Short mmCIF file of C-alpha atoms in Angstrom, two decimals:
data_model
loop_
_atom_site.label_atom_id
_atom_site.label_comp_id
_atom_site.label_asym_id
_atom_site.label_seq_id
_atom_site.Cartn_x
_atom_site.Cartn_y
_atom_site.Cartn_z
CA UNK A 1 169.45 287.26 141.55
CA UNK A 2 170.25 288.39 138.12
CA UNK A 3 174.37 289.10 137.58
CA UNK A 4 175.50 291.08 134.63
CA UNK A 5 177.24 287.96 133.19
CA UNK A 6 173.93 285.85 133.12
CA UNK A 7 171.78 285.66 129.65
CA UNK A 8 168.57 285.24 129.15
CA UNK A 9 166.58 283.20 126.44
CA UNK A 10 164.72 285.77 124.60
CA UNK A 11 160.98 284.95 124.12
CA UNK A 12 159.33 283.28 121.08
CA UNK A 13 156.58 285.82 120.67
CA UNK A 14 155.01 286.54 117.20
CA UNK A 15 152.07 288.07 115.72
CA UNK A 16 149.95 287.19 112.96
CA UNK A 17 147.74 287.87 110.45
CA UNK A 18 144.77 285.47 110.77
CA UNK A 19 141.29 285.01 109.65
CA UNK A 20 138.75 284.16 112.33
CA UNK A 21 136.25 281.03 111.45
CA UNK A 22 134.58 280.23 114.55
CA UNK A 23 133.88 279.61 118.05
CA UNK A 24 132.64 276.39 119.46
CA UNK A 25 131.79 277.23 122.64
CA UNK A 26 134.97 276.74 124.58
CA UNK A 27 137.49 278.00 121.74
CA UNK A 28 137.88 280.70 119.49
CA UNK A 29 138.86 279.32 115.93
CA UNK A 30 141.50 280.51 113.49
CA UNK A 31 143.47 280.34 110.08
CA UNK A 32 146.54 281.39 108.57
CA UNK A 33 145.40 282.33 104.78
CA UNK A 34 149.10 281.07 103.60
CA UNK A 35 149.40 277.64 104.50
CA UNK A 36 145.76 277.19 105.55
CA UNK A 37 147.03 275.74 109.15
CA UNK A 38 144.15 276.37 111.71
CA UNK A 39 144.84 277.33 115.57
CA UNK A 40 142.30 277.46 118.74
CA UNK A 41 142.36 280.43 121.10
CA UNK A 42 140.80 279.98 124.30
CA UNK A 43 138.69 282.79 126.52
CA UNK A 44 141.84 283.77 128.05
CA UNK A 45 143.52 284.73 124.98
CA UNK A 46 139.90 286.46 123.53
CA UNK A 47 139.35 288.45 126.63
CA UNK A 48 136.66 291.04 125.66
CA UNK A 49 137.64 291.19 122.78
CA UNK A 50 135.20 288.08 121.47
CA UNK A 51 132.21 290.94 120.90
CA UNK A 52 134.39 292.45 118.25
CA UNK A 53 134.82 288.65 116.31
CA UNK A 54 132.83 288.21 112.98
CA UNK A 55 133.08 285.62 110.72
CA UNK A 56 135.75 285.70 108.25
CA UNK A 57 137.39 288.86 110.61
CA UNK A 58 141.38 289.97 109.96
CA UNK A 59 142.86 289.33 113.50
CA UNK A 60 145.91 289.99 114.70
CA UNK A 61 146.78 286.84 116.89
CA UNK A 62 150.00 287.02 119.29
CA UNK A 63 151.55 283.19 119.77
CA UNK A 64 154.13 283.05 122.54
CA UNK A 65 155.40 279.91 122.08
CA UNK A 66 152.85 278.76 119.06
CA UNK A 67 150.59 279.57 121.54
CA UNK A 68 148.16 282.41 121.11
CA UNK A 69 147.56 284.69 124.36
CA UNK A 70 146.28 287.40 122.79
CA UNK A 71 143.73 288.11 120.05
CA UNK A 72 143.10 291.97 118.68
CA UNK A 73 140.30 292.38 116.22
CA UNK A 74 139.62 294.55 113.51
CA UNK A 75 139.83 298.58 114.20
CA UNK A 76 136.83 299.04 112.89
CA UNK A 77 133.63 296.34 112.51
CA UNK A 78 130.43 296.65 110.66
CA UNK A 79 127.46 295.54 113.65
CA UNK A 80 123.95 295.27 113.06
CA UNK A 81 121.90 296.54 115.64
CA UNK A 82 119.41 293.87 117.72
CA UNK A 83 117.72 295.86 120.27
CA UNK A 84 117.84 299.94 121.21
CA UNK A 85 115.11 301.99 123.11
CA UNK A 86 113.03 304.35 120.26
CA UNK A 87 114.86 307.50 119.50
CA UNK A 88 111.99 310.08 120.71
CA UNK A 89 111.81 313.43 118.61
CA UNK A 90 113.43 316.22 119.98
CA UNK A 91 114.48 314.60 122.81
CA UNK A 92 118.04 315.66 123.02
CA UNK A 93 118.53 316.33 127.08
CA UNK A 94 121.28 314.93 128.29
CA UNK A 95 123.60 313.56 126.47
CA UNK A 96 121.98 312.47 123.20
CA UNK A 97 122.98 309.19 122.86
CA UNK A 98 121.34 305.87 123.96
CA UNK A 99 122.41 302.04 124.72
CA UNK A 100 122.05 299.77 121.82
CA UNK A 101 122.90 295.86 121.81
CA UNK A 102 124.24 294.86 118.80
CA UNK A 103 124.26 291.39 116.51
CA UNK A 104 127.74 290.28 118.76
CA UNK A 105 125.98 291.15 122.26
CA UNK A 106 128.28 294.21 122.83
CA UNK A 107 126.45 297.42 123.63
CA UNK A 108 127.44 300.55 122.85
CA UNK A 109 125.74 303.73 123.04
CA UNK A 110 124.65 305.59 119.86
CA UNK A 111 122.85 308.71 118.90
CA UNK A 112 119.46 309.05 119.12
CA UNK A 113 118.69 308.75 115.36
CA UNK A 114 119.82 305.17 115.02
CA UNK A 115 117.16 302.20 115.03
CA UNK A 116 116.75 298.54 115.18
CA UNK A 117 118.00 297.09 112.16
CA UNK A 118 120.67 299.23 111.26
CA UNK A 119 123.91 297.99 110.65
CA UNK A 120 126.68 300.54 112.36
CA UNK A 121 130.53 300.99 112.24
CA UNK A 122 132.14 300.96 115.72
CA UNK A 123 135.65 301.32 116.74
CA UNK A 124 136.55 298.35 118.45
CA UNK A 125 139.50 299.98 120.51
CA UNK A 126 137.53 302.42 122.07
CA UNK A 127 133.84 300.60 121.89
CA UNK A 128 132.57 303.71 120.70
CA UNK A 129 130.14 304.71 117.72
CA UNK A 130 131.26 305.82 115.16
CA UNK A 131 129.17 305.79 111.97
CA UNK A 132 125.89 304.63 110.32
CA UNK A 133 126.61 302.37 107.63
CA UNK A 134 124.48 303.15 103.98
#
């Protein structure tokens, strides 16, 4: 039990601005821009957030302890788009959008219009579409 009198140690928790390099297979690698110190993340800290990660990506990494345990990309990211059924004129029953897999493996579904090739802007908190890119 907890009494009033007791204290506890607050947590070392921190968050910070780092640039994502790569991932080796089993870690997620990043670096502080300031003193050029590199830290690993591992798929428990990523979660799904790893089809959001590009190269050279502002991330905002939480350390508990030096630690990361959490890793929140970009709002917005800049995908190209690997594989999506052909748009079909004037096919707009239903809902007007489609599934397309993009260069990071995510899917998301986009409108119609939108074709292999094509890079796209997607908001990474919501996985939704939300622009082509020119």
């Amino acid at each position: 039990t907890f009494k009033s009198t007791d204290s506890a140690e607050g947590a070392d928790v921190v968050d910070m601005n780092l640039t994502y390099l790569y991932n080796d297979g089993e870690f997620w690698h990043f670096m502080n821009n300031e003193t050029f110190e590199q830290l690993s993340a591992d798929a428990k800290a990523i979660g799904d957030n790893a089809k959001w990660l590009l190269d050279q990506a502002e991330c905002i990494v939480t350390l508990w302890n030096g630690q990361p345990i959490s890793v929140t990309p970009p709002n917005f990211v800049e995908l190209e788009i690997v594989d999506t059924d052909p748009g079909l004129k004037g096919d707009t029953a239903g809902t007007g959008g489609k599934p397309a897999t993009l260069s990071t493996g995510a899917v998301v579904k986009v409108p119609l219009f939108v074709q292999i090739g094509e890079v796209i802007k997607v908001d990474t908190r919501s996985g939704e579409y939300v622009s082509r890119v020119k």
